[in-house]
Backbone as CSV, one residue per row, in Angstrom:
resi,resn,N_x,N_y,N_z,CA_x,CA_y,CA_z,C_x,C_y,C_z
1,MET,-6.579,-34.871,18.855,-7.085,-35.746,17.817,-6.356,-37.078,17.893
2,THR,-6.958,-38.063,17.312,-6.349,-39.378,17.337,-5.154,-39.421,16.395
3,PRO,-4.199,-40.271,16.692,-3.020,-40.360,15.826,-3.402,-40.767,14.406
4,GLY,-2.695,-40.217,13.428,-2.948,-40.553,12.045,-3.803,-39.526,11.313
5,PHE,-4.309,-38.526,12.032,-5.152,-37.513,11.402,-4.494,-36.132,11.437
6,GLU,-3.165,-36.104,11.433,-2.458,-34.828,11.494,-2.758,-33.959,10.278
7,HIS,-2.932,-34.581,9.119,-3.216,-33.806,7.907,-4.566,-33.092,8.015
8,LEU,-5.535,-33.716,8.687,-6.827,-33.061,8.890,-6.717,-31.952,9.926
9,ASP,-5.908,-32.164,10.942,-5.698,-31.150,11.963,-5.088,-29.896,11.345
10,ALA,-4.196,-30.058,10.382,-3.570,-28.916,9.726,-4.597,-28.118,8.932
11,GLU,-5.595,-28.778,8.374,-6.630,-28.072,7.633,-7.573,-27.326,8.565
12,LEU,-7.818,-27.851,9.735,-8.717,-27.198,10.682,-8.079,-25.979,11.320
13,GLU,-6.790,-26.031,11.566,-6.088,-24.932,12.215,-4.953,-24.457,11.318
14,PRO,-5.258,-23.582,10.335,-4.189,-23.107,9.455,-3.202,-22.233,10.222
15,GLU,-1.986,-22.213,9.745,-0.977,-21.396,10.402,-1.340,-19.936,10.226
16,PRO,-1.122,-19.132,11.243,-1.456,-17.707,11.131,-0.576,-17.033,10.090
17,ALA,-1.179,-16.139,9.327,-0.448,-15.413,8.293,0.423,-14.348,8.956
18,SER,1.545,-14.060,8.332,2.419,-13.032,8.878,1.773,-11.666,8.684
19,LEU,2.288,-10.690,9.374,1.766,-9.335,9.278,1.918,-8.801,7.855
20,VAL,2.996,-9.146,7.194,3.210,-8.707,5.812,2.157,-9.314,4.897
21,GLU,1.887,-10.603,5.050,0.877,-11.260,4.215,-0.498,-10.655,4.442
22,GLN,-0.822,-10.332,5.693,-2.105,-9.709,5.987,-2.198,-8.336,5.346
23,GLY,-1.103,-7.578,5.372,-1.091,-6.258,4.758,-1.252,-6.323,3.256
24,VAL,-0.578,-7.277,2.627,-0.700,-7.442,1.174,-2.122,-7.832,0.811
25,ARG,-2.699,-8.744,1.559,-4.079,-9.176,1.298,-5.047,-8.005,1.464
26,PHE,-4.854,-7.212,2.509,-5.709,-6.054,2.750,-5.601,-5.056,1.596
27,GLY,-4.377,-4.807,1.133,-4.173,-3.873,0.035,-4.834,-4.337,-1.247
28,ARG,-4.731,-5.620,-1.538,-5.369,-6.160,-2.744,-6.888,-6.045,-2.674
29,GLU,-7.457,-6.403,-1.519,-8.910,-6.320,-1.370,-9.382,-4.875,-1.463
30,LEU,-8.637,-3.971,-0.879,-8.995,-2.562,-0.921,-8.926,-2.036,-2.353
31,GLY,-7.922,-2.443,-3.092,-7.802,-2.033,-4.484,-8.928,-2.559,-5.353
32,GLN,-9.402,-3.747,-5.050,-10.493,-4.333,-5.833,-11.816,-3.643,-5.527
33,ARG,-12.020,-3.228,-4.281,-13.272,-2.572,-3.903,-13.309,-1.120,-4.338
34,GLY,-12.165,-0.455,-4.277,-12.114,0.972,-4.548,-12.311,1.299,-6.012
35,GLY,-12.836,2.476,-6.253,-13.014,2.941,-7.620,-11.695,3.480,-8.157
36,LYS,-11.469,3.259,-9.409,-10.256,3.756,-10.036,-10.486,5.224,-10.411
37,THR,-9.743,6.103,-9.803,-9.871,7.523,-10.098,-8.525,8.075,-10.519
38,GLU,-8.583,9.096,-11.312,-7.367,9.773,-11.738,-6.951,10.750,-10.651
39,GLY,-5.679,10.782,-10.369,-5.162,11.734,-9.399,-5.050,13.115,-10.020
40,ARG,-5.195,14.114,-9.193,-5.057,15.479,-9.693,-3.582,15.826,-9.758
41,PRO,-3.158,16.501,-10.807,-1.751,16.893,-10.884,-1.451,17.992,-9.869
42,ALA,-0.267,17.938,-9.293,0.148,18.959,-8.328,0.813,20.100,-9.084
43,ASP,0.365,21.319,-8.800,0.971,22.464,-9.472,2.271,22.867,-8.768
44,LYS,3.026,23.763,-9.392,4.329,24.161,-8.883,4.216,24.811,-7.510
45,ALA,3.190,25.624,-7.280,3.025,26.294,-5.991,2.855,25.272,-4.858
46,PHE,2.100,24.228,-5.111,1.907,23.200,-4.084,3.205,22.463,-3.792
47,ARG,3.914,22.089,-4.847,5.184,21.371,-4.639,6.184,22.232,-3.887
48,ASP,6.246,23.517,-4.221,7.171,24.413,-3.534,6.772,24.595,-2.077
49,SER,5.471,24.549,-1.766,5.049,24.735,-0.376,5.452,23.559,0.510
50,LEU,5.688,22.408,-0.088,6.114,21.246,0.693,7.525,21.430,1.257
51,PHE,8.324,22.215,0.576,9.723,22.399,0.965,9.989,23.803,1.482
52,ASP,8.956,24.524,1.844,9.104,25.889,2.340,9.714,25.838,3.744
53,ASP,10.834,26.512,3.933,11.529,26.472,5.221,11.195,27.645,6.119
54,SER,10.288,28.516,5.723,10.013,29.693,6.554,8.998,29.437,7.621
């Protein structure tokens, strides 16, 4: 581009977002699209099975 138009060049080619920023943006968009549902409570048998060493 010709000299003196650096501010326009910055608008045409925005700096790439970091991986963290992309992840945050993805999470927000996913939360907005998704339906709000209640989670099912985990019973004692399920919780104990997570730590079963046998």
